[in-house]
Each structure stands twice: as structure tokens, then as C-alpha cells.
């Protein structure tokens, strides 16, 4: 009798373990941008158990801020969203660069060292001395030395603070550091140089983030590259390799969890409300989209709101891209991009340098910060006219070569102070309420550095966390 009971217990335990081992875990990912796609891809690689991944995207396309459309009047592509990738491989392994290679995509280096100031191309210190004067030259040399002393290449690379920072918050903003530059033309040069990278004003970001965006113009800190054939190949390649249910035009309206039941993700599709059940939920949305969701339960709702408020430092972009019948600027300008002293400091891309065999020319204006926010209310034709008017005097015939223009507005799309005033530990960044809702994770570039490198770090961290949680149930 005892032996029979023992055998039954053993058999039942075997079936329980077998059910757990063979369990198919349901993972819901909200957001079909880089963060959602990277999380799904990493989960597939890391999880030792079968997964059923469902990815919800509110729009008709995947890729989010990575967008490579084409003009109508010519079969020429341009980057309407993220224009470049940061290369940190000179310091250590670069996960994003490795991922791009793993997906079989080729890259092209990008370079730009000039600021176009008062219709003069300032490419080096000699140009600065000749056109801005000896005082400006000396001021810039002094500031550059100070900036590199405060943030070395290794410190720049290790600025993510995985264990958080125990330092007291520095309430000074970057403008306080710039104010130490007594020469006005030198100060304006630096503001024009970094404005489009900051996507905000020096008075609205930290000294540390301002310094990061200044020193990265030095090749000892990082390099830049793009993907041959268009940056949107990255999300397309990820989507093609993900074994998931990709639901487009499925905006998520509510995320909730009962005390003992599964997570419920509510969507609206074709006017119909649908509920989907999951074991884990990952919200991979831009920071400003978190408020578009309703989270069930007062504790979770308050935790997400607190998370949102902690990272609420909105920054803005506005991109104007124009197709010309020829690259009429090539006789004077030869880099991938330049900084232009218009719109508070603007990055001007030679988009056609991505397709050197094309006979057409393409310029892209990346306006940022307050200027982008204020100008965004104008219609497309007005913005295209402003962009043409901003061309330097040595390129007077831009309108004669004009064929077509497009405008893309990315308001609140990035953060002016990513990772918050004081960086938190990785786990605190990614779980708004870990006690009663440990299966809910957030992924975003705003938790790191407002770059695609940062969103990959975030996605990889959450994917590893979920995979570990699943394996520990065995």
C-alpha cells in the first residue's frame, strides 16, 4: 500500500514537472519599434522553453523611429527618422554593431567635422581662428580641454551606471558650463555644434548629457555609420527572423492583471475590443506614449505614473528632406553631414551620400529642441521654404534644382535627460512595480541614452531577465 502511494506521488510529480517543462509561455510585447522587435529577437535566442510571442503595433508598419521612405519623383531613399548609429567598438564589444552584422547587413561609415557659421565652413581650428578670431580659438581650445578632462573616452563609454548612481543630483544645467565661455562666438559655435544631438536647449539638460554630446564629436570617443540600402533594413531583418504573431493596427488601450490570473492586454482593432492573455508583458514604447495606456489597479497605475514623471524631459525633432535634380553642393561640401547655424543649430545631412551612384541630390535638415517644437505648427510647404532659405550664400541656386520635399515631425520623441536626473539601477528602470506586478517590464531608449544602442541594451536586459524567470520555474 505504501509502495503504491509512493509510485502515484512520483508519477504525479513527474507529470507536474513535465507540464512545466513543456509549457508554452505567452509573452505580450507592446510596440513594434526597435525596442519591441529587439526584445522579441533576444527572447527567442535566450529562452530555453517554447515561447508564444505576440507583438502589438498601433500603426500600419513596424520600425518606429527607423524609417527609410522613398521620393515619388525619383527612386531615391532617405532617412526620415534615425539617421545614424553610434559605433563604440573601439572601447569594447558593441552589441548593436554585432547585431547588425549577425543579421547580414552591411554598414557605411559617416563623417562630418564642419560647422557652417555665417556662411563660412569651419572644419578645423585653423578655420575657427581665421573666421572667429584668436579669442574664440583660445576659448574653444580651453573648453575642449576641460570637457575631455571631465569625461574621458572610457567614462563616456561607461556612462550607463548599471548599478545606479549614488551621487547627489547635480541641479546645474549644461548652460551653466557654457556660460563659463566668455567669448560669445565660441559659445555659439558649441551650441550650433551639439544642438541637434541634444534635441533640446542647454538650459534643459544636465551637464553630463551636454558633455556626452560634445565629446562624441571627437573620434577618440565614438564613430558613426549607417546601414547600406537604408536603416529601415534593421527592423525589417528583425521582423523577418522573429517567430511571433505580429499584429499591426492594434493599438493597446489597457493593461491589467487580476490577483491570481494572467495579464490582460486590451486592444482595439477595426472598432472591436479584444482581450489577450499573457504570462509576461513588455511595454516597449517611447516615453511619451506611456500615457496613452490605462494600467489597471491603483498601485500599478501610480507606479507607472511615477516612472513616467521621473523620465519626463521631452525633447523634439523636426526633419525636412528635399530632393534635388543634382547634388549641386558637392564642389564646396563633401562630408556626410554638417552643422548649420540656423534654427538654433541644425544638422544638415547629405542624404545622397548614402547612394553615391545616384544622379540626384538629397539634403536633410534635422531641426531640434525649441525650434523644432515651434516650427512644427507650420505646414510642410512653409518648412520646405525655410529649409531652402537656410542654405549658405555660397549655395545660392538650391531652388533651381528643387524637385520634391517631405517633412516628418518627431515631437517628444526623445528625452532631454535620458536615464533621469540620477540613473537608477537597471532593475529599477525596467520594472515600475516589482512587488505585485513582477511580470511587467518596460523597454526604452530613454532609460539609457536616447540612442538605438541604448534601446538594444534595454531590450537585451529585459529579455535575459524574462528568460531567467522562466528557467527558474523548472
Coordinates of C-alpha atoms in Angstrom, one line a residue:
X1 CA 0.0 0.0 0.0
X2 CA 2.8 2.5 0.9
X3 CA 4.7 1.5 -2.2
X4 CA 1.6 2.2 -4.4
X5 CA 1.1 5.6 -2.8
X6 CA 4.7 6.4 -3.3
X7 CA 4.5 5.4 -7.0
X8 CA 1.4 7.6 -7.5
X9 CA 3.1 10.6 -5.9
X10 CA 6.1 10.1 -8.1
X11 CA 4.0 9.8 -11.2
X12 CA 2.0 12.9 -10.4
X13 CA 5.2 14.8 -9.6
X14 CA 6.6 13.7 -12.9
X15 CA 3.6 14.9 -14.8
X16 CA 3.7 18.3 -13.0
X17 CA 7.4 18.7 -13.9
X18 CA 6.7 17.6 -17.5
X19 CA 3.8 20.1 -17.8
X20 CA 6.1 22.9 -16.5
X21 CA 8.9 21.9 -18.8
X22 CA 6.7 21.7 -21.9
X23 CA 4.7 24.8 -21.0
X24 CA 4.5 27.3 -23.8
X25 CA 5.0 30.8 -22.2
X26 CA 2.9 33.6 -23.6
X27 CA 4.8 36.9 -23.9
X28 CA 3.0 40.1 -25.0
X29 CA 5.1 42.9 -26.4
X30 CA 3.5 46.3 -26.8
X31 CA 5.2 48.4 -29.5
X32 CA 6.6 47.4 -32.9
X33 CA 9.5 49.8 -32.9
X34 CA 13.2 48.9 -32.4
X35 CA 12.6 48.1 -28.7
X36 CA 9.8 45.6 -29.2
X37 CA 11.5 43.9 -32.2
X38 CA 14.8 43.7 -30.4
X39 CA 13.2 42.3 -27.3
X40 CA 11.4 39.6 -29.2
X41 CA 14.5 38.6 -31.1
X42 CA 16.6 38.4 -27.9
X43 CA 13.9 36.4 -26.2
X44 CA 13.9 33.8 -28.9
X45 CA 17.7 33.4 -28.6
X46 CA 17.8 33.3 -24.8
X47 CA 14.7 31.3 -23.7
X48 CA 15.2 27.6 -23.2
X49 CA 11.4 27.0 -23.3
X50 CA 8.9 27.3 -26.1
X51 CA 7.5 30.8 -26.3
X52 CA 4.4 32.2 -27.9
X53 CA 5.2 35.9 -28.6
X54 CA 2.6 38.4 -29.7
X55 CA 3.7 41.9 -30.7
X56 CA 1.2 44.7 -30.9
X57 CA 1.8 47.7 -33.1
X58 CA -0.7 50.6 -33.2
X59 CA 0.3 51.7 -36.8
X60 CA 0.4 50.0 -40.1
X61 CA 4.2 49.4 -40.0
X62 CA 7.0 48.1 -37.9
X63 CA 10.2 50.1 -37.2
X64 CA 9.1 53.1 -35.2
X65 CA 11.7 55.9 -35.4
X66 CA 13.7 54.0 -38.0
X67 CA 12.0 55.0 -41.3
X68 CA 13.5 54.9 -44.8
X69 CA 10.9 56.1 -47.3
X70 CA 11.4 57.0 -51.0
X71 CA 10.6 60.1 -53.0
X72 CA 7.9 60.0 -55.6
X73 CA 9.7 61.8 -58.4
X74 CA 12.8 59.6 -58.3
X75 CA 13.6 56.1 -56.9
X76 CA 15.8 57.6 -54.2
X77 CA 15.6 56.7 -50.5
X78 CA 16.2 59.0 -47.5
X79 CA 16.2 58.6 -43.7
X80 CA 13.2 60.3 -42.2
X81 CA 13.9 59.0 -38.7
X82 CA 17.1 57.7 -37.0
X83 CA 19.8 58.8 -39.4
X84 CA 22.9 57.1 -38.0
X85 CA 24.2 54.5 -35.5
X86 CA 26.9 55.1 -32.9
X87 CA 29.9 52.8 -33.0
X88 CA 31.6 52.2 -29.6
X89 CA 33.6 49.2 -30.8
X90 CA 36.9 50.9 -30.3
X91 CA 36.3 50.6 -26.5
X92 CA 34.6 47.2 -26.2
X93 CA 32.2 44.9 -27.9
X94 CA 29.4 46.9 -29.5
X95 CA 26.1 44.9 -29.2
X96 CA 24.3 46.9 -31.9
X97 CA 27.1 46.7 -34.4
X98 CA 27.3 42.9 -33.7
X99 CA 23.6 42.5 -34.1
X100 CA 23.7 44.3 -37.5
X101 CA 26.5 42.0 -38.6
X102 CA 24.6 39.0 -37.3
X103 CA 21.6 40.0 -39.4
X104 CA 23.8 40.1 -42.5
X105 CA 23.6 43.8 -43.0
X106 CA 26.4 46.0 -44.4
X107 CA 27.3 49.4 -43.0
X108 CA 28.9 52.5 -44.3
X109 CA 30.9 55.0 -42.2
X110 CA 29.6 58.5 -41.8
X111 CA 31.7 61.6 -41.0
X112 CA 31.2 65.3 -40.6
X113 CA 33.5 67.8 -38.9
X114 CA 32.4 71.2 -40.1
X115 CA 30.1 73.9 -38.7
X116 CA 28.8 76.3 -41.3
X117 CA 28.8 79.6 -39.4
X118 CA 28.0 83.0 -41.0
X119 CA 28.2 81.3 -44.4
X120 CA 31.8 80.1 -43.6
X121 CA 32.7 76.4 -43.4
X122 CA 34.7 75.9 -40.2
X123 CA 36.3 72.4 -40.5
X124 CA 39.2 72.8 -38.1
X125 CA 40.9 75.0 -35.5
X126 CA 42.7 77.0 -38.2
X127 CA 39.3 77.9 -39.8
X128 CA 38.0 78.9 -36.4
X129 CA 41.0 81.1 -35.7
X130 CA 40.7 82.7 -39.2
X131 CA 37.0 83.4 -39.1
X132 CA 36.1 83.7 -35.5
X133 CA 39.3 85.3 -34.2
X134 CA 42.1 84.5 -31.7
X135 CA 39.9 84.9 -28.6
X136 CA 37.3 82.4 -29.9
X137 CA 40.1 80.0 -30.8
X138 CA 41.6 80.1 -27.4
X139 CA 38.2 79.8 -25.7
X140 CA 37.3 76.7 -27.7
X141 CA 40.7 75.1 -27.0
X142 CA 40.2 75.7 -23.3
X143 CA 36.6 74.4 -23.3
X144 CA 37.6 71.3 -25.3
X145 CA 40.4 70.5 -22.8
X146 CA 38.0 71.0 -19.9
X147 CA 35.4 68.8 -21.5
X148 CA 37.8 65.9 -22.2
X149 CA 39.2 66.2 -18.7
X150 CA 35.8 65.9 -17.2
X151 CA 34.7 62.9 -19.4
X152 CA 37.4 60.6 -20.8
X153 CA 36.6 58.1 -23.6
X154 CA 36.3 55.3 -21.1
X155 CA 34.0 57.3 -18.8
X156 CA 31.9 58.2 -21.9
X157 CA 31.6 54.5 -22.8
X158 CA 30.7 53.5 -19.2
X159 CA 28.1 56.2 -18.5
X160 CA 25.1 53.8 -18.3
X161 CA 25.5 53.2 -14.5
X162 CA 24.1 49.6 -14.4
X163 CA 24.2 49.7 -10.6
X164 CA 22.7 53.2 -10.4
X165 CA 24.4 56.3 -9.2
X166 CA 24.8 57.2 -5.5
X167 CA 25.9 60.7 -6.2
X168 CA 23.8 63.6 -5.2
X169 CA 21.9 65.2 -8.1
X170 CA 23.7 68.0 -9.9
X171 CA 21.0 70.6 -10.3
X172 CA 23.1 72.7 -12.6
X173 CA 22.2 72.6 -16.3
X174 CA 24.6 72.5 -19.2
X175 CA 24.1 76.2 -19.9
X176 CA 25.9 76.9 -16.7
X177 CA 29.0 75.3 -18.1
X178 CA 28.7 77.1 -21.4
X179 CA 28.3 80.4 -19.5
X180 CA 31.9 80.0 -18.4
X181 CA 33.0 80.5 -22.1
X182 CA 33.4 84.3 -22.2
X183 CA 33.8 84.6 -25.9
X184 CA 30.2 84.8 -27.4
X185 CA 31.2 83.4 -30.9
X186 CA 32.9 80.4 -29.3
X187 CA 29.9 79.7 -27.1
X188 CA 27.6 79.9 -30.1
X189 CA 29.8 77.6 -32.1
X190 CA 29.5 74.9 -29.5
X191 CA 25.7 75.4 -29.2
X192 CA 25.4 75.1 -33.0
X193 CA 27.7 72.0 -33.0
X194 CA 25.7 69.9 -30.5
X195 CA 22.1 71.3 -30.7
X196 CA 20.7 68.6 -33.0
X197 CA 22.3 65.9 -30.9
X198 CA 20.8 67.2 -27.7
X199 CA 17.4 67.7 -29.2
X200 CA 16.8 70.3 -26.5
X201 CA 18.3 73.5 -25.1
X202 CA 21.4 73.6 -22.9
X203 CA 19.2 75.1 -20.1
X204 CA 17.0 71.9 -20.2
X205 CA 19.6 69.2 -19.9
X206 CA 22.3 68.1 -17.5
X207 CA 26.0 69.0 -17.6
X208 CA 26.8 65.3 -18.0
X209 CA 24.5 64.8 -21.0
X210 CA 25.7 68.0 -22.6
X211 CA 29.3 66.9 -22.3
X212 CA 28.5 63.5 -23.7
X213 CA 27.0 65.1 -26.8
X214 CA 30.0 67.5 -27.1
X215 CA 32.9 64.9 -26.7
X216 CA 31.3 62.4 -29.1
X217 CA 32.3 64.7 -31.9
X218 CA 35.9 63.6 -31.1
X219 CA 36.8 60.4 -33.0
X220 CA 38.5 59.0 -29.9
X221 CA 35.1 58.7 -28.2
X222 CA 33.0 57.0 -31.0
X223 CA 32.3 56.7 -34.7
X224 CA 29.2 56.9 -36.8
X225 CA 27.8 54.7 -39.5
X226 CA 24.6 53.9 -41.4
X227 CA 23.2 50.7 -43.0
X228 CA 23.8 50.3 -46.7
X229 CA 20.5 50.3 -48.5
X230 CA 18.6 52.1 -45.7
X231 CA 18.5 52.0 -41.9
X232 CA 15.0 50.5 -42.0
X233 CA 16.6 47.2 -43.1
X234 CA 17.4 46.7 -39.4
X235 CA 13.7 46.4 -38.2
X236 CA 12.8 44.6 -41.4
X237 CA 15.5 42.0 -40.8
X238 CA 14.5 41.6 -37.1
X239 CA 10.8 41.1 -38.1
X240 CA 11.7 38.5 -40.7
X241 CA 13.6 36.4 -38.1
X242 CA 11.1 36.6 -35.3
X243 CA 8.7 33.7 -34.8
X244 CA 5.9 35.8 -33.4
X245 CA 2.3 36.9 -34.1
X246 CA 2.8 40.5 -35.4
X247 CA -0.4 42.4 -35.1
X248 CA -0.4 45.7 -36.9
X249 CA -3.1 48.3 -36.5
X250 CA -3.7 47.0 -33.0
X251 CA -3.3 49.9 -30.6
X252 CA -3.3 48.8 -26.9
X253 CA -5.7 50.6 -24.7
X254 CA -5.4 48.9 -21.3
X255 CA -3.0 46.5 -19.5
X256 CA -4.3 44.8 -16.3
X257 CA -3.7 41.8 -14.1
X258 CA -6.1 40.0 -11.7
X259 CA -4.8 38.8 -8.4
X260 CA -4.3 35.2 -9.5
X261 CA -4.9 35.3 -13.2
X262 CA -2.9 36.1 -16.3
X263 CA -2.1 39.6 -17.6
X264 CA -4.7 41.0 -19.9
X265 CA -3.7 43.3 -22.8
X266 CA -6.7 45.0 -24.3
X267 CA -6.5 46.2 -27.9
X268 CA -8.9 47.9 -30.3
X269 CA -8.9 46.7 -33.9
X270 CA -11.4 47.6 -36.6
X271 CA -13.6 49.1 -33.8
X272 CA -13.6 45.9 -31.9
X273 CA -12.2 45.5 -28.4
X274 CA -10.1 42.4 -27.9
X275 CA -8.5 40.9 -24.8
X276 CA -5.3 38.9 -24.9
X277 CA -3.8 36.8 -22.1
X278 CA -0.1 36.6 -21.2
X279 CA 2.3 35.4 -18.6
X280 CA 4.7 38.4 -19.2
X281 CA 4.1 41.8 -20.7
X282 CA 6.8 44.1 -22.1
X283 CA 5.9 47.7 -22.9
X284 CA 8.4 48.9 -25.5
X285 CA 7.0 52.3 -26.3
X286 CA 8.6 55.8 -26.5
X287 CA 8.3 57.5 -23.1
X288 CA 5.6 60.0 -24.3
X289 CA 3.3 57.1 -25.4
X290 CA 3.1 55.6 -21.9
X291 CA 0.3 58.0 -21.0
X292 CA -1.8 56.6 -23.9
X293 CA -2.3 53.4 -21.9
X294 CA -4.5 52.7 -19.0
X295 CA -3.0 50.4 -16.3
X296 CA -5.4 48.5 -14.1
X297 CA -5.2 48.8 -10.4
X298 CA -4.3 51.8 -8.4
X299 CA -0.9 50.6 -7.3
X300 CA 0.3 49.8 -10.8
X301 CA -1.3 52.9 -12.2
X302 CA 0.5 55.0 -9.6
X303 CA 3.8 53.2 -10.2
X304 CA 3.7 53.8 -14.0
X305 CA 2.8 57.4 -13.5
X306 CA 5.8 57.8 -11.1
X307 CA 8.0 56.1 -13.7
X308 CA 6.7 58.5 -16.4
X309 CA 7.3 61.6 -14.3
X310 CA 10.8 60.5 -13.4
X311 CA 11.8 60.4 -17.1
X312 CA 9.7 63.3 -18.3
X313 CA 12.2 65.5 -20.1
X314 CA 10.7 65.9 -23.5
X315 CA 12.9 66.7 -26.5
X316 CA 12.0 67.3 -30.1
X317 CA 13.0 66.7 -33.7
X318 CA 11.7 68.0 -37.0
X319 CA 13.1 66.6 -40.2
X320 CA 12.9 68.3 -43.6
X321 CA 14.2 66.3 -46.6
X322 CA 14.5 67.7 -50.1
X323 CA 15.2 66.0 -53.4
X324 CA 17.2 68.0 -56.0
X325 CA 18.0 67.2 -59.6
X326 CA 21.7 67.1 -58.8
X327 CA 24.0 67.4 -55.8
X328 CA 24.9 71.0 -56.5
X329 CA 26.8 71.4 -53.3
X330 CA 29.5 68.8 -53.9
X331 CA 32.0 71.4 -55.1
X332 CA 32.0 73.0 -51.7
X333 CA 30.8 70.4 -49.2
X334 CA 32.0 66.7 -49.2
X335 CA 31.2 65.2 -45.8
X336 CA 28.2 63.1 -44.8
X337 CA 26.7 66.0 -42.8
X338 CA 27.5 69.4 -41.4
X339 CA 26.2 71.6 -38.6
X340 CA 24.4 74.7 -39.8
X341 CA 23.9 77.9 -37.7
X342 CA 20.2 78.1 -38.3
X343 CA 17.2 77.0 -36.2
X344 CA 19.3 77.2 -33.1
X345 CA 21.8 74.8 -34.6
X346 CA 20.8 72.3 -37.2
X347 CA 22.3 69.2 -38.7
X348 CA 22.3 69.2 -42.5
X349 CA 22.7 65.7 -44.0
X350 CA 23.9 64.9 -47.5
X351 CA 21.4 62.0 -47.8
X352 CA 22.5 61.3 -51.3
X353 CA 26.0 60.3 -50.0
X354 CA 24.3 57.1 -48.9
X355 CA 23.7 56.3 -52.6
X356 CA 26.8 57.7 -54.4
X357 CA 25.8 56.2 -57.7
X358 CA 22.5 58.3 -57.8
X359 CA 22.5 61.3 -60.1
X360 CA 20.1 63.1 -57.8
X361 CA 21.0 65.1 -54.7
X362 CA 19.2 64.9 -51.3
X363 CA 19.7 67.2 -48.3
X364 CA 18.1 66.6 -44.9
X365 CA 17.7 69.2 -42.3
X366 CA 17.4 67.9 -38.7
X367 CA 16.0 70.7 -36.6
X368 CA 15.8 70.2 -32.9
X369 CA 14.7 71.4 -29.5
X370 CA 12.6 74.5 -29.1
X371 CA 13.0 75.4 -32.8
X372 CA 11.5 72.1 -33.9
X373 CA 8.6 72.4 -31.4
X374 CA 7.8 76.0 -32.5
X375 CA 8.2 75.3 -36.3
X376 CA 6.2 72.1 -36.2
X377 CA 2.9 74.1 -36.4
X378 CA 3.8 75.4 -39.9
X379 CA 2.7 73.4 -42.9
X380 CA 5.1 71.4 -45.0
X381 CA 5.4 73.9 -47.8
X382 CA 6.4 76.7 -45.3
X383 CA 9.0 74.4 -43.7
X384 CA 10.5 73.4 -47.0
X385 CA 10.8 77.1 -48.0
X386 CA 12.5 77.8 -44.6
X387 CA 15.0 75.0 -45.2
X388 CA 15.8 76.3 -48.7
X389 CA 16.3 79.8 -47.3
X390 CA 18.8 78.5 -44.8
X391 CA 21.3 77.2 -47.4
X392 CA 24.5 79.2 -47.1
X393 CA 25.2 82.1 -49.5
X394 CA 27.8 80.1 -51.4
X395 CA 25.0 77.7 -52.5
X396 CA 22.5 80.2 -54.0
X397 CA 20.8 78.1 -56.6
X398 CA 19.1 75.5 -54.4
X399 CA 15.6 76.4 -55.5
X400 CA 16.5 76.0 -59.2
X401 CA 17.3 72.3 -58.5
X402 CA 14.4 71.6 -56.2
X403 CA 12.2 68.6 -57.1
X404 CA 10.3 67.4 -54.0
X405 CA 10.3 67.8 -50.3
X406 CA 8.9 66.0 -47.2
X407 CA 8.5 66.8 -43.5
X408 CA 8.5 64.4 -40.6
X409 CA 7.6 65.6 -37.1
X410 CA 9.1 63.8 -34.1
X411 CA 7.9 65.9 -31.2
X412 CA 8.5 64.4 -27.7
X413 CA 10.2 61.5 -29.5
X414 CA 13.4 61.5 -27.4
X415 CA 14.5 62.6 -23.9
X416 CA 16.4 65.7 -22.9
X417 CA 17.8 63.9 -19.9
X418 CA 17.8 60.2 -20.6
X419 CA 18.2 57.9 -17.6
X420 CA 16.7 60.7 -15.4
X421 CA 18.3 63.2 -13.1
X422 CA 20.1 60.3 -11.2
X423 CA 20.5 57.0 -13.1
X424 CA 18.7 54.1 -11.3
X425 CA 19.8 50.5 -11.2
X426 CA 18.9 48.6 -14.3
X427 CA 16.2 46.6 -12.5
X428 CA 14.5 49.7 -11.1
X429 CA 14.5 51.3 -14.6
X430 CA 12.7 48.4 -16.2
X431 CA 10.1 47.4 -13.6
X432 CA 7.7 50.1 -12.4
X433 CA 6.1 47.9 -9.7
X434 CA 8.1 44.7 -9.0
X435 CA 6.3 43.5 -5.8
X436 CA 2.8 42.7 -7.0
X437 CA 3.5 43.1 -10.8
X438 CA 6.9 41.4 -11.4
X439 CA 5.9 40.2 -14.8
X440 CA 5.5 43.7 -16.3
X441 CA 8.6 45.2 -17.9
X442 CA 9.4 48.5 -19.7
X443 CA 11.9 48.9 -22.5
X444 CA 13.1 52.2 -24.0
X445 CA 16.0 54.3 -25.1
X446 CA 15.0 57.0 -22.6
X447 CA 16.2 54.6 -19.9
X448 CA 19.8 54.8 -21.2
X449 CA 21.0 57.5 -23.7
X450 CA 18.2 58.2 -26.2
X451 CA 20.0 56.1 -28.9
X452 CA 19.4 52.9 -30.7
X453 CA 22.3 51.5 -28.9
X454 CA 20.5 52.3 -25.6
X455 CA 17.3 50.7 -26.7
X456 CA 19.1 47.5 -27.6
X457 CA 20.8 47.4 -24.1
X458 CA 17.4 47.8 -22.6
X459 CA 15.8 45.1 -24.7
X460 CA 18.6 42.6 -24.1
X461 CA 18.4 43.2 -20.3
X462 CA 14.7 42.6 -20.2
X463 CA 14.9 39.5 -22.5
X464 CA 17.6 38.0 -20.3
X465 CA 15.5 38.7 -17.2
X466 CA 12.4 37.1 -18.5
X467 CA 14.4 34.1 -19.8
X468 CA 15.9 33.7 -16.4
X469 CA 12.5 33.9 -14.7
X470 CA 11.2 31.2 -17.0
X471 CA 14.1 28.8 -16.4
X472 CA 13.9 29.2 -12.6
X473 CA 10.4 27.8 -12.6
X474 CA 11.8 24.4 -13.7

